[in-house]
PDB file of C-alpha atoms in Angstrom:
ATOM      1  CA  UNK S   4     -39.558 -27.077 -13.903  1.00  0.00           C
ATOM      2  CA  UNK S   5     -36.943 -25.237 -11.893  1.00  0.00           C
ATOM      3  CA  UNK S   6     -34.245 -22.913 -13.150  1.00  0.00           C
ATOM      4  CA  UNK S   7     -31.728 -21.932 -10.506  1.00  0.00           C
ATOM      5  CA  UNK S   8     -28.202 -20.669  -9.914  1.00  0.00           C
ATOM      6  CA  UNK S   9     -26.350 -22.233  -7.000  1.00  0.00           C
ATOM      7  CA  UNK S  10     -23.391 -20.828  -5.080  1.00  0.00           C
ATOM      8  CA  UNK S  11     -21.212 -23.517  -3.557  1.00  0.00           C
ATOM      9  CA  UNK S  12     -18.808 -23.041  -0.676  1.00  0.00           C
ATOM     10  CA  UNK S  13     -16.795 -26.209  -0.609  1.00  0.00           C
ATOM     11  CA  UNK S  14     -19.162 -29.064  -1.436  1.00  0.00           C
ATOM     12  CA  UNK S  15     -22.290 -27.481   0.061  1.00  0.00           C
ATOM     13  CA  UNK S  16     -24.767 -25.071  -1.505  1.00  0.00           C
ATOM     14  CA  UNK S  17     -24.513 -21.809   0.436  1.00  0.00           C
ATOM     15  CA  UNK S  18     -26.918 -19.724  -1.676  1.00  0.00           C
ATOM     16  CA  UNK S  19     -29.582 -20.491  -4.262  1.00  0.00           C
ATOM     17  CA  UNK S  20     -30.998 -17.957  -6.731  1.00  0.00           C
ATOM     18  CA  UNK S  21     -34.310 -18.838  -8.401  1.00  0.00           C
ATOM     19  CA  UNK S  22     -34.688 -17.888 -12.063  1.00  0.00           C
ATOM     20  CA  UNK S  23     -37.761 -17.513 -14.240  1.00  0.00           C
ATOM     21  CA  UNK S  24     -37.416 -17.275 -18.010  1.00  0.00           C
ATOM     22  CA  UNK S  25     -39.405 -17.552 -21.229  1.00  0.00           C
ATOM     23  CA  UNK S  26     -38.417 -18.309 -24.822  1.00  0.00           C
ATOM     24  CA  UNK S  27     -40.635 -17.094 -27.665  1.00  0.00           C
ATOM     25  CA  UNK S  28     -40.491 -18.206 -31.299  1.00  0.00           C
ATOM     26  CA  UNK S  29     -42.561 -17.976 -34.489  1.00  0.00           C
ATOM     27  CA  UNK S  30     -45.378 -20.108 -33.044  1.00  0.00           C
ATOM     28  CA  UNK S  31     -45.423 -18.476 -29.607  1.00  0.00           C
ATOM     29  CA  UNK S  32     -43.998 -19.747 -26.322  1.00  0.00           C
ATOM     30  CA  UNK S  33     -41.254 -22.295 -27.075  1.00  0.00           C
ATOM     31  CA  UNK S  34     -39.891 -23.134 -23.635  1.00  0.00           C
ATOM     32  CA  UNK S  35     -39.747 -21.852 -20.100  1.00  0.00           C
ATOM     33  CA  UNK S  36     -38.140 -22.314 -16.732  1.00  0.00           C
ATOM     34  CA  UNK S  37     -39.700 -21.268 -13.450  1.00  0.00           C
ATOM     35  CA  UNK S  38     -42.746 -19.081 -14.075  1.00  0.00           C
ATOM     36  CA  UNK S  39     -43.023 -17.649 -17.624  1.00  0.00           C
ATOM     37  CA  UNK S  40     -46.022 -15.595 -16.517  1.00  0.00           C
ATOM     38  CA  UNK S  41     -44.056 -13.829 -13.803  1.00  0.00           C
ATOM     39  CA  UNK S  42     -44.573 -10.086 -14.157  1.00  0.00           C
ATOM     40  CA  UNK S  43     -41.271  -8.244 -13.894  1.00  0.00           C
ATOM     41  CA  UNK S  44     -39.898  -4.825 -14.767  1.00  0.00           C
ATOM     42  CA  UNK S  45     -37.708  -4.884 -17.859  1.00  0.00           C
ATOM     43  CA  UNK S  46     -35.617  -2.025 -16.491  1.00  0.00           C
ATOM     44  CA  UNK S  47     -32.770  -1.301 -18.939  1.00  0.00           C
ATOM     45  CA  UNK S  48     -33.579  -4.349 -21.036  1.00  0.00           C
ATOM     46  CA  UNK S  49     -36.345  -2.178 -22.541  1.00  0.00           C
ATOM     47  CA  UNK S  50     -33.838   0.242 -24.074  1.00  0.00           C
ATOM     48  CA  UNK S  51     -33.774  -1.287 -27.581  1.00  0.00           C
ATOM     49  CA  UNK S  52     -37.536  -0.723 -27.771  1.00  0.00           C
ATOM     50  CA  UNK S  53     -37.330   2.805 -26.342  1.00  0.00           C
ATOM     51  CA  UNK S  54     -34.694   3.609 -28.986  1.00  0.00           C
ATOM     52  CA  UNK S  55     -37.213   2.823 -31.743  1.00  0.00           C
ATOM     53  CA  UNK S  56     -38.627   6.316 -31.125  1.00  0.00           C
ATOM     54  CA  UNK S  57     -35.550   7.732 -32.876  1.00  0.00           C
ATOM     55  CA  UNK S  58     -36.875   6.251 -36.120  1.00  0.00           C
ATOM     56  CA  UNK S  59     -40.600   6.466 -35.446  1.00  0.00           C
ATOM     57  CA  UNK S  60     -40.322  10.246 -34.915  1.00  0.00           C
ATOM     58  CA  UNK S  61     -37.793  10.944 -37.674  1.00  0.00           C
ATOM     59  CA  UNK S  62     -35.178  12.109 -35.162  1.00  0.00           C
ATOM     60  CA  UNK S  63     -32.373  10.138 -36.839  1.00  0.00           C
ATOM     61  CA  UNK S  64     -32.832  12.013 -40.111  1.00  0.00           C
ATOM     62  CA  UNK S  65     -33.576  15.387 -38.555  1.00  0.00           C
ATOM     63  CA  UNK S  66     -30.442  15.457 -36.401  1.00  0.00           C
ATOM     64  CA  UNK S  67     -28.140  13.362 -38.576  1.00  0.00           C
ATOM     65  CA  UNK S  68     -27.681  10.710 -35.909  1.00  0.00           C
ATOM     66  CA  UNK S  69     -25.123   7.985 -36.566  1.00  0.00           C
ATOM     67  CA  UNK S  70     -25.328   4.275 -35.772  1.00  0.00           C
ATOM     68  CA  UNK S  71     -22.981   4.949 -32.847  1.00  0.00           C
ATOM     69  CA  UNK S  72     -25.431   7.389 -31.322  1.00  0.00           C
ATOM     70  CA  UNK S  73     -28.337   4.996 -31.871  1.00  0.00           C
ATOM     71  CA  UNK S  74     -26.334   2.216 -30.193  1.00  0.00           C
ATOM     72  CA  UNK S  75     -25.649   4.479 -27.225  1.00  0.00           C
ATOM     73  CA  UNK S  76     -29.385   5.148 -26.929  1.00  0.00           C
ATOM     74  CA  UNK S  77     -29.795   1.409 -26.194  1.00  0.00           C
ATOM     75  CA  UNK S  78     -26.897   1.277 -23.760  1.00  0.00           C
ATOM     76  CA  UNK S  79     -26.298   0.617 -20.120  1.00  0.00           C
ATOM     77  CA  UNK S  80     -22.785   1.826 -20.709  1.00  0.00           C
ATOM     78  CA  UNK S  81     -19.698   1.699 -18.527  1.00  0.00           C
ATOM     79  CA  UNK S  82     -18.908   5.424 -18.575  1.00  0.00           C
ATOM     80  CA  UNK S  83     -15.610   5.123 -20.417  1.00  0.00           C
ATOM     81  CA  UNK S  84     -14.164   8.169 -22.220  1.00  0.00           C
ATOM     82  CA  UNK S  85     -15.566   6.807 -25.487  1.00  0.00           C
ATOM     83  CA  UNK S  86     -19.075   6.520 -24.054  1.00  0.00           C
ATOM     84  CA  UNK S  87     -18.878  10.033 -22.643  1.00  0.00           C
ATOM     85  CA  UNK S  88     -17.596  11.449 -25.951  1.00  0.00           C
ATOM     86  CA  UNK S  89     -20.432   9.878 -27.962  1.00  0.00           C
ATOM     87  CA  UNK S  90     -23.019  11.071 -25.433  1.00  0.00           C
ATOM     88  CA  UNK S  91     -21.659  14.631 -25.573  1.00  0.00           C
ATOM     89  CA  UNK S  92     -21.643  14.577 -29.384  1.00  0.00           C
ATOM     90  CA  UNK S  93     -25.215  13.269 -29.397  1.00  0.00           C
ATOM     91  CA  UNK S  94     -26.431  16.107 -27.179  1.00  0.00           C
ATOM     92  CA  UNK S  95     -24.453  18.647 -29.201  1.00  0.00           C
ATOM     93  CA  UNK S  96     -26.409  17.686 -32.336  1.00  0.00           C
ATOM     94  CA  UNK S  97     -29.579  18.580 -30.438  1.00  0.00           C
ATOM     95  CA  UNK S  98     -28.212  21.926 -29.256  1.00  0.00           C
ATOM     96  CA  UNK S  99     -28.367  20.628 -25.663  1.00  0.00           C
ATOM     97  CA  UNK S 100     -25.916  19.830 -22.887  1.00  0.00           C
ATOM     98  CA  UNK S 101     -25.511  17.484 -19.906  1.00  0.00           C
ATOM     99  CA  UNK S 102     -27.665  19.797 -17.783  1.00  0.00           C
ATOM    100  CA  UNK S 103     -30.692  18.751 -19.836  1.00  0.00           C
ATOM    101  CA  UNK S 104     -30.364  15.083 -18.839  1.00  0.00           C
ATOM    102  CA  UNK S 105     -32.804  13.953 -16.130  1.00  0.00           C
ATOM    103  CA  UNK S 106     -30.941  10.704 -15.388  1.00  0.00           C
ATOM    104  CA  UNK S 107     -28.940  11.933 -12.410  1.00  0.00           C
ATOM    105  CA  UNK S 108     -25.273  11.160 -11.724  1.00  0.00           C
ATOM    106  CA  UNK S 109     -23.340   8.089 -10.647  1.00  0.00           C
ATOM    107  CA  UNK S 110     -19.667   7.081 -10.972  1.00  0.00           C
ATOM    108  CA  UNK S 111     -18.686   5.144 -14.100  1.00  0.00           C
ATOM    109  CA  UNK S 112     -19.261   1.393 -13.986  1.00  0.00           C
ATOM    110  CA  UNK S 113     -15.763   1.016 -15.468  1.00  0.00           C
ATOM    111  CA  UNK S 114     -13.157   0.766 -12.700  1.00  0.00           C
ATOM    112  CA  UNK S 115     -10.533   2.287 -14.972  1.00  0.00           C
ATOM    113  CA  UNK S 116     -12.734   5.250 -15.896  1.00  0.00           C
ATOM    114  CA  UNK S 117     -13.684   5.781 -12.263  1.00  0.00           C
ATOM    115  CA  UNK S 118     -10.026   5.688 -11.163  1.00  0.00           C
ATOM    116  CA  UNK S 119      -9.039   8.128 -13.912  1.00  0.00           C
ATOM    117  CA  UNK S 120     -11.641  10.645 -12.768  1.00  0.00           C
ATOM    118  CA  UNK S 121     -10.492  10.327  -9.170  1.00  0.00           C
ATOM    119  CA  UNK S 122      -6.838  10.730 -10.163  1.00  0.00           C
ATOM    120  CA  UNK S 123      -7.714  13.991 -11.915  1.00  0.00           C
ATOM    121  CA  UNK S 124      -9.785  15.234  -8.998  1.00  0.00           C
ATOM    122  CA  UNK S 125     -12.884  15.276 -11.185  1.00  0.00           C
ATOM    123  CA  UNK S 126     -16.463  14.360 -10.339  1.00  0.00           C
ATOM    124  CA  UNK S 127     -18.703  12.311 -12.627  1.00  0.00           C
ATOM    125  CA  UNK S 128     -21.306  14.170 -14.657  1.00  0.00           C
ATOM    126  CA  UNK S 129     -24.644  13.022 -16.109  1.00  0.00           C
ATOM    127  CA  UNK S 130     -22.701  11.953 -19.218  1.00  0.00           C
ATOM    128  CA  UNK S 131     -21.100   9.166 -17.150  1.00  0.00           C
ATOM    129  CA  UNK S 132     -24.500   7.803 -16.131  1.00  0.00           C
ATOM    130  CA  UNK S 133     -25.104   4.464 -17.814  1.00  0.00           C
ATOM    131  CA  UNK S 134     -28.428   5.775 -19.196  1.00  0.00           C
ATOM    132  CA  UNK S 135     -27.136   9.049 -20.665  1.00  0.00           C
ATOM    133  CA  UNK S 136     -27.519   7.756 -24.223  1.00  0.00           C
ATOM    134  CA  UNK S 137     -31.100   6.651 -23.624  1.00  0.00           C
ATOM    135  CA  UNK S 138     -31.949  10.081 -22.237  1.00  0.00           C
ATOM    136  CA  UNK S 139     -30.271  11.814 -25.176  1.00  0.00           C
ATOM    137  CA  UNK S 140     -32.398   9.644 -27.443  1.00  0.00           C
ATOM    138  CA  UNK S 141     -35.577  10.619 -25.625  1.00  0.00           C
ATOM    139  CA  UNK S 142     -34.665  14.287 -25.912  1.00  0.00           C
ATOM    140  CA  UNK S 143     -34.054  13.846 -29.651  1.00  0.00           C
ATOM    141  CA  UNK S 144     -37.434  12.162 -30.085  1.00  0.00           C
ATOM    142  CA  UNK S 145     -39.153  14.913 -28.092  1.00  0.00           C
ATOM    143  CA  UNK S 146     -37.676  17.648 -30.276  1.00  0.00           C
ATOM    144  CA  UNK S 147     -38.524  15.718 -33.452  1.00  0.00           C
ATOM    145  CA  UNK S 148     -42.132  15.496 -32.270  1.00  0.00           C
ATOM    146  CA  UNK S 149     -42.226  19.228 -31.584  1.00  0.00           C
ATOM    147  CA  UNK S 150     -42.779  18.430 -27.906  1.00  0.00           C
ATOM    148  CA  UNK S 151     -41.018  20.271 -25.069  1.00  0.00           C
ATOM    149  CA  UNK S 152     -37.681  18.990 -23.839  1.00  0.00           C
ATOM    150  CA  UNK S 153     -38.678  19.843 -20.284  1.00  0.00           C
ATOM    151  CA  UNK S 154     -40.412  16.950 -18.602  1.00  0.00           C
ATOM    152  CA  UNK S 155     -39.435  14.444 -21.302  1.00  0.00           C
ATOM    153  CA  UNK S 156     -38.936  11.823 -18.568  1.00  0.00           C
ATOM    154  CA  UNK S 157     -42.483  12.046 -17.174  1.00  0.00           C
ATOM    155  CA  UNK S 158     -45.090   9.362 -17.993  1.00  0.00           C
ATOM    156  CA  UNK S 159     -47.534  11.762 -19.670  1.00  0.00           C
ATOM    157  CA  UNK S 160     -44.924  13.261 -22.028  1.00  0.00           C
ATOM    158  CA  UNK S 161     -45.535  12.395 -25.716  1.00  0.00           C
ATOM    159  CA  UNK S 162     -42.231  10.503 -25.921  1.00  0.00           C
ATOM    160  CA  UNK S 163     -43.113   8.289 -22.976  1.00  0.00           C
ATOM    161  CA  UNK S 164     -46.602   7.678 -24.333  1.00  0.00           C
ATOM    162  CA  UNK S 165     -45.005   6.629 -27.632  1.00  0.00           C
ATOM    163  CA  UNK S 166     -42.639   4.254 -25.826  1.00  0.00           C
ATOM    164  CA  UNK S 167     -45.532   2.687 -23.947  1.00  0.00           C
ATOM    165  CA  UNK S 168     -47.520   2.189 -27.155  1.00  0.00           C
ATOM    166  CA  UNK S 169     -44.459   0.679 -28.866  1.00  0.00           C
ATOM    167  CA  UNK S 170     -43.848  -1.919 -26.187  1.00  0.00           C
ATOM    168  CA  UNK S 171     -47.543  -2.760 -26.036  1.00  0.00           C
ATOM    169  CA  UNK S 172     -47.615  -3.341 -29.801  1.00  0.00           C
ATOM    170  CA  UNK S 173     -44.536  -5.577 -29.734  1.00  0.00           C
ATOM    171  CA  UNK S 174     -45.358  -7.554 -26.592  1.00  0.00           C
ATOM    172  CA  UNK S 175     -49.085  -7.901 -27.215  1.00  0.00           C
ATOM    173  CA  UNK S 176     -49.822  -6.841 -23.637  1.00  0.00           C
ATOM    174  CA  UNK S 177     -50.392  -3.551 -21.822  1.00  0.00           C
ATOM    175  CA  UNK S 178     -47.312  -2.878 -19.672  1.00  0.00           C
ATOM    176  CA  UNK S 179     -47.539  -1.738 -16.089  1.00  0.00           C
ATOM    177  CA  UNK S 180     -45.551   1.360 -15.201  1.00  0.00           C
ATOM    178  CA  UNK S 181     -43.271   2.510 -12.402  1.00  0.00           C
ATOM    179  CA  UNK S 182     -40.261   4.842 -12.188  1.00  0.00           C
ATOM    180  CA  UNK S 183     -36.852   3.496 -13.154  1.00  0.00           C
ATOM    181  CA  UNK S 184     -33.538   4.291 -11.469  1.00  0.00           C
ATOM    182  CA  UNK S 185     -32.891   7.050 -14.017  1.00  0.00           C
ATOM    183  CA  UNK S 186     -36.349   8.656 -13.482  1.00  0.00           C
ATOM    184  CA  UNK S 187     -38.070   7.594 -16.729  1.00  0.00           C
ATOM    185  CA  UNK S 188     -40.926   5.060 -16.809  1.00  0.00           C
ATOM    186  CA  UNK S 189     -40.046   1.377 -16.585  1.00  0.00           C
ATOM    187  CA  UNK S 190     -42.321  -1.315 -17.955  1.00  0.00           C
ATOM    188  CA  UNK S 191     -43.682  -4.435 -16.237  1.00  0.00           C
ATOM    189  CA  UNK S 192     -44.692  -7.403 -18.404  1.00  0.00           C
ATOM    190  CA  UNK S 193     -45.080 -11.155 -18.052  1.00  0.00           C
ATOM    191  CA  UNK S 194     -41.773 -12.703 -19.077  1.00  0.00           C
ATOM    192  CA  UNK S 195     -43.410 -14.529 -21.990  1.00  0.00           C
ATOM    193  CA  UNK S 196     -44.733 -11.233 -23.384  1.00  0.00           C
ATOM    194  CA  UNK S 197     -41.366  -9.517 -23.025  1.00  0.00           C
ATOM    195  CA  UNK S 198     -39.803 -12.492 -24.819  1.00  0.00           C
ATOM    196  CA  UNK S 199     -42.270 -11.878 -27.674  1.00  0.00           C
ATOM    197  CA  UNK S 200     -40.913  -8.345 -28.093  1.00  0.00           C
ATOM    198  CA  UNK S 201     -37.338  -9.667 -28.168  1.00  0.00           C
ATOM    199  CA  UNK S 202     -38.374 -12.267 -30.748  1.00  0.00           C
ATOM    200  CA  UNK S 203     -39.560  -9.445 -33.011  1.00  0.00           C
ATOM    201  CA  UNK S 204     -36.197  -7.739 -32.505  1.00  0.00           C
ATOM    202  CA  UNK S 205     -34.614 -10.996 -33.698  1.00  0.00           C
ATOM    203  CA  UNK S 206     -37.016 -11.323 -36.640  1.00  0.00           C
ATOM    204  CA  UNK S 207     -38.376  -7.838 -37.497  1.00  0.00           C
ATOM    205  CA  UNK S 208     -40.204  -9.084 -40.587  1.00  0.00           C
ATOM    206  CA  UNK S 209     -42.846 -10.593 -38.300  1.00  0.00           C
ATOM    207  CA  UNK S 210     -43.512  -7.307 -36.482  1.00  0.00           C
ATOM    208  CA  UNK S 211     -46.303  -4.860 -37.333  1.00  0.00           C
ATOM    209  CA  UNK S 212     -45.202  -3.033 -40.481  1.00  0.00           C
ATOM    210  CA  UNK S 213     -44.550   0.358 -38.837  1.00  0.00           C
ATOM    211  CA  UNK S 214     -41.920  -1.210 -36.567  1.00  0.00           C
ATOM    212  CA  UNK S 215     -40.073  -3.451 -39.018  1.00  0.00           C
ATOM    213  CA  UNK S 216     -37.456  -1.011 -40.302  1.00  0.00           C
ATOM    214  CA  UNK S 217     -36.899   0.663 -36.894  1.00  0.00           C
ATOM    215  CA  UNK S 218     -36.371  -2.756 -35.257  1.00  0.00           C
ATOM    216  CA  UNK S 219     -33.906  -3.779 -37.944  1.00  0.00           C
ATOM    217  CA  UNK S 220     -31.941  -0.533 -37.727  1.00  0.00           C
ATOM    218  CA  UNK S 221     -31.740  -0.541 -33.928  1.00  0.00           C
ATOM    219  CA  UNK S 222     -30.723  -4.201 -33.985  1.00  0.00           C
ATOM    220  CA  UNK S 223     -27.973  -3.555 -36.505  1.00  0.00           C
ATOM    221  CA  UNK S 224     -26.680  -0.501 -34.608  1.00  0.00           C
ATOM    222  CA  UNK S 225     -26.309  -2.649 -31.488  1.00  0.00           C
ATOM    223  CA  UNK S 226     -24.688  -5.515 -33.405  1.00  0.00           C
ATOM    224  CA  UNK S 227     -22.192  -3.223 -35.138  1.00  0.00           C
ATOM    225  CA  UNK S 228     -21.265  -1.277 -31.989  1.00  0.00           C
ATOM    226  CA  UNK S 229     -21.462  -3.725 -29.059  1.00  0.00           C
ATOM    227  CA  UNK S 230     -18.738  -1.802 -27.237  1.00  0.00           C
ATOM    228  CA  UNK S 231     -21.093   1.169 -26.943  1.00  0.00           C
ATOM    229  CA  UNK S 232     -24.004  -0.923 -25.656  1.00  0.00           C
ATOM    230  CA  UNK S 233     -22.056  -1.893 -22.522  1.00  0.00           C
ATOM    231  CA  UNK S 234     -18.249  -1.864 -22.485  1.00  0.00           C
ATOM    232  CA  UNK S 235     -15.071  -3.952 -22.486  1.00  0.00           C
ATOM    233  CA  UNK S 236     -15.526  -7.101 -20.415  1.00  0.00           C
ATOM    234  CA  UNK S 237     -19.276  -6.608 -20.008  1.00  0.00           C
ATOM    235  CA  UNK S 238     -21.580  -9.522 -20.728  1.00  0.00           C
ATOM    236  CA  UNK S 239     -23.653  -7.707 -23.388  1.00  0.00           C
ATOM    237  CA  UNK S 240     -20.598  -6.674 -25.373  1.00  0.00           C
ATOM    238  CA  UNK S 241     -18.880 -10.047 -25.163  1.00  0.00           C
ATOM    239  CA  UNK S 242     -21.964 -11.999 -26.264  1.00  0.00           C
ATOM    240  CA  UNK S 243     -22.682  -9.706 -29.225  1.00  0.00           C
ATOM    241  CA  UNK S 244     -19.046  -9.857 -30.338  1.00  0.00           C
ATOM    242  CA  UNK S 245     -19.100 -13.658 -30.352  1.00  0.00           C
ATOM    243  CA  UNK S 246     -22.633 -14.747 -31.196  1.00  0.00           C
ATOM    244  CA  UNK S 247     -25.524 -13.832 -33.547  1.00  0.00           C
ATOM    245  CA  UNK S 248     -27.507 -12.240 -30.724  1.00  0.00           C
ATOM    246  CA  UNK S 249     -28.684  -8.904 -29.402  1.00  0.00           C
ATOM    247  CA  UNK S 250     -28.013  -8.926 -25.672  1.00  0.00           C
ATOM    248  CA  UNK S 251     -29.369  -6.382 -23.190  1.00  0.00           C
ATOM    249  CA  UNK S 252     -28.920  -6.425 -19.446  1.00  0.00           C
ATOM    250  CA  UNK S 253     -31.371  -4.807 -17.078  1.00  0.00           C
ATOM    251  CA  UNK S 254     -31.101  -3.933 -13.410  1.00  0.00           C
ATOM    252  CA  UNK S 255     -32.096  -6.264 -10.589  1.00  0.00           C
ATOM    253  CA  UNK S 256     -31.483  -9.535 -12.360  1.00  0.00           C
ATOM    254  CA  UNK S 257     -33.299  -8.914 -15.653  1.00  0.00           C
ATOM    255  CA  UNK S 258     -31.973  -9.941 -19.071  1.00  0.00           C
ATOM    256  CA  UNK S 259     -33.304  -9.801 -22.619  1.00  0.00           C
ATOM    257  CA  UNK S 260     -31.947 -11.655 -25.651  1.00  0.00           C
ATOM    258  CA  UNK S 261     -32.804 -11.667 -29.341  1.00  0.00           C
ATOM    259  CA  UNK S 262     -31.284 -14.759 -30.956  1.00  0.00           C
ATOM    260  CA  UNK S 263     -31.020 -14.015 -34.660  1.00  0.00           C
ATOM    261  CA  UNK S 264     -30.165 -17.596 -35.570  1.00  0.00           C
ATOM    262  CA  UNK S 265     -29.400 -20.913 -33.960  1.00  0.00           C
ATOM    263  CA  UNK S 266     -30.446 -24.586 -33.941  1.00  0.00           C
ATOM    264  CA  UNK S 267     -34.031 -23.541 -33.153  1.00  0.00           C
ATOM    265  CA  UNK S 268     -34.162 -20.490 -35.417  1.00  0.00           C
ATOM    266  CA  UNK S 269     -34.836 -16.915 -34.238  1.00  0.00           C
ATOM    267  CA  UNK S 270     -35.902 -16.682 -30.602  1.00  0.00           C
ATOM    268  CA  UNK S 271     -36.672 -14.032 -28.003  1.00  0.00           C
ATOM    269  CA  UNK S 272     -35.713 -14.535 -24.379  1.00  0.00           C
ATOM    270  CA  UNK S 273     -36.679 -12.726 -21.200  1.00  0.00           C
ATOM    271  CA  UNK S 274     -35.039 -13.818 -17.950  1.00  0.00           C
ATOM    272  CA  UNK S 275     -35.375 -12.650 -14.359  1.00  0.00           C
ATOM    273  CA  UNK S 276     -33.319 -13.707 -11.345  1.00  0.00           C
ATOM    274  CA  UNK S 277     -35.976 -13.398  -8.724  1.00  0.00           C
ATOM    275  CA  UNK S 278     -33.780 -11.948  -5.964  1.00  0.00           C
ATOM    276  CA  UNK S 279     -32.116  -9.512  -8.365  1.00  0.00           C
ATOM    277  CA  UNK S 280     -28.587 -10.941  -8.118  1.00  0.00           C
ATOM    278  CA  UNK S 281     -26.408  -9.603 -10.933  1.00  0.00           C
ATOM    279  CA  UNK S 282     -23.762 -12.335 -11.019  1.00  0.00           C
ATOM    280  CA  UNK S 283     -26.448 -15.022 -10.948  1.00  0.00           C
ATOM    281  CA  UNK S 284     -28.018 -13.339 -13.991  1.00  0.00           C
ATOM    282  CA  UNK S 285     -24.806 -13.550 -16.017  1.00  0.00           C
ATOM    283  CA  UNK S 286     -24.201 -17.177 -15.022  1.00  0.00           C
ATOM    284  CA  UNK S 287     -27.785 -18.083 -15.987  1.00  0.00           C
ATOM    285  CA  UNK S 288     -27.651 -16.270 -19.355  1.00  0.00           C
ATOM    286  CA  UNK S 289     -24.412 -17.928 -20.478  1.00  0.00           C
ATOM    287  CA  UNK S 290     -25.674 -21.335 -19.349  1.00  0.00           C
ATOM    288  CA  UNK S 291     -28.935 -20.790 -21.248  1.00  0.00           C
ATOM    289  CA  UNK S 292     -27.111 -19.964 -24.466  1.00  0.00           C
ATOM    290  CA  UNK S 293     -25.217 -23.240 -24.189  1.00  0.00           C
ATOM    291  CA  UNK S 294     -28.484 -25.125 -23.606  1.00  0.00           C
ATOM    292  CA  UNK S 295     -29.781 -23.525 -26.818  1.00  0.00           C
ATOM    293  CA  UNK S 296     -26.767 -24.716 -28.779  1.00  0.00           C
ATOM    294  CA  UNK S 297     -24.906 -21.397 -28.979  1.00  0.00           C
ATOM    295  CA  UNK S 298     -21.268 -21.485 -27.872  1.00  0.00           C
ATOM    296  CA  UNK S 299     -19.754 -18.175 -26.744  1.00  0.00           C
ATOM    297  CA  UNK S 300     -16.393 -19.764 -25.942  1.00  0.00           C
ATOM    298  CA  UNK S 301     -14.712 -19.315 -22.587  1.00  0.00           C
ATOM    299  CA  UNK S 302     -16.316 -16.567 -20.498  1.00  0.00           C
ATOM    300  CA  UNK S 303     -15.904 -15.252 -16.940  1.00  0.00           C
ATOM    301  CA  UNK S 304     -19.401 -16.600 -16.155  1.00  0.00           C
ATOM    302  CA  UNK S 305     -18.791 -20.305 -16.737  1.00  0.00           C
ATOM    303  CA  UNK S 306     -18.667 -21.842 -13.265  1.00  0.00           C
ATOM    304  CA  UNK S 307     -17.003 -18.697 -11.846  1.00  0.00           C
ATOM    305  CA  UNK S 308     -15.022 -19.270  -8.658  1.00  0.00           C
ATOM    306  CA  UNK S 309     -15.870 -17.964  -5.213  1.00  0.00           C
ATOM    307  CA  UNK S 310     -12.692 -16.505  -3.710  1.00  0.00           C
ATOM    308  CA  UNK S 311     -11.876 -15.394  -0.199  1.00  0.00           C
ATOM    309  CA  UNK S 312      -9.931 -12.280   0.825  1.00  0.00           C
ATOM    310  CA  UNK S 313      -6.614 -14.015   0.141  1.00  0.00           C
ATOM    311  CA  UNK S 314      -7.686 -14.897  -3.365  1.00  0.00           C
ATOM    312  CA  UNK S 315      -8.083 -18.582  -2.580  1.00  0.00           C
ATOM    313  CA  UNK S 316     -10.776 -20.455  -4.486  1.00  0.00           C
ATOM    314  CA  UNK S 317     -13.250 -21.699  -1.889  1.00  0.00           C
ATOM    315  CA  UNK S 318     -16.308 -22.444  -4.021  1.00  0.00           C
ATOM    316  CA  UNK S 319     -18.038 -21.778  -7.319  1.00  0.00           C
ATOM    317  CA  UNK S 320     -21.245 -20.661  -9.057  1.00  0.00           C
ATOM    318  CA  UNK S 321     -23.276 -23.117 -11.127  1.00  0.00           C
ATOM    319  CA  UNK S 322     -26.513 -22.812 -13.142  1.00  0.00           C
ATOM    320  CA  UNK S 323     -29.047 -25.627 -13.463  1.00  0.00           C
ATOM    321  CA  UNK S 324     -31.710 -24.828 -16.024  1.00  0.00           C
ATOM    322  CA  UNK S 325     -34.390 -27.492 -16.321  1.00  0.00           C
ATOM    323  CA  UNK S 326     -36.521 -26.126 -19.143  1.00  0.00           C
ATOM    324  CA  UNK S 327     -39.985 -27.203 -20.179  1.00  0.00           C
ATOM    325  CA  UNK S 328     -40.298 -27.365 -23.983  1.00  0.00           C
ATOM    326  CA  UNK S 329     -43.756 -26.554 -25.240  1.00  0.00           C
TER     327      UNK S 329
END
């Protein structure tokens, strides 16, 4: 069955975004839309599983990392002053600085943070990069392993081999690899297999024993600090503030969800907008949660308007998710 997001201009559909998604529960695949076997890169939606290395290596204990720093390791953050402060503190505990981050530099996602930098005549640093917390986490894991910090982002580094093994264990499939936007490996999996990993994040007691406590602790860090996982007004933060979920956006139309509870019990979700459209992703995710009986309240992604340059409403976005229940 089809799962799509439509963009109307007036009464006609101007654009259509195809969506594939998979839902995984205790007995396996629960439901799907589009192609649940579609292989897609998780991109930043993999960050909760990459952050498990902080516990698997003992880095949390060795460096005295707080829940805030663990949450930032899972983040695609907006580059606000709070995000930058936590990232700097994280690196300081490792005896490292922004120059050790291999993520590169981009302006903050937050318009306010970007405007503040410009007003002060300042340039963004690697700390403003949305992945700076993930990279700090990888550096912490490398040092805890006794591995070199140099080259921590390369596929053959012990930290990256650990991350690959972790996602394979949780998904039940061997991920494909490519290079992400921030220069670390990104993982490709069938959506159903990625949904299995998110199900285990929702219900860690069903995971292999070595991962149960790390999954629980990463999950709780994200749930207790949703503002650090994304930022004010971001879809991840809003959903985790309002619902019993772990929500994690990924680039190019990817989204992962761990539903801790709901009418159908714990579930894992992996969703991909096939043309990579970001706004279509948000519209699809909020619509899916409503289909599953979870009500986030009013959000900016419920039938959002299409406006012209004068601010006039000339159309709207609308998701139609026709799921197949297994």
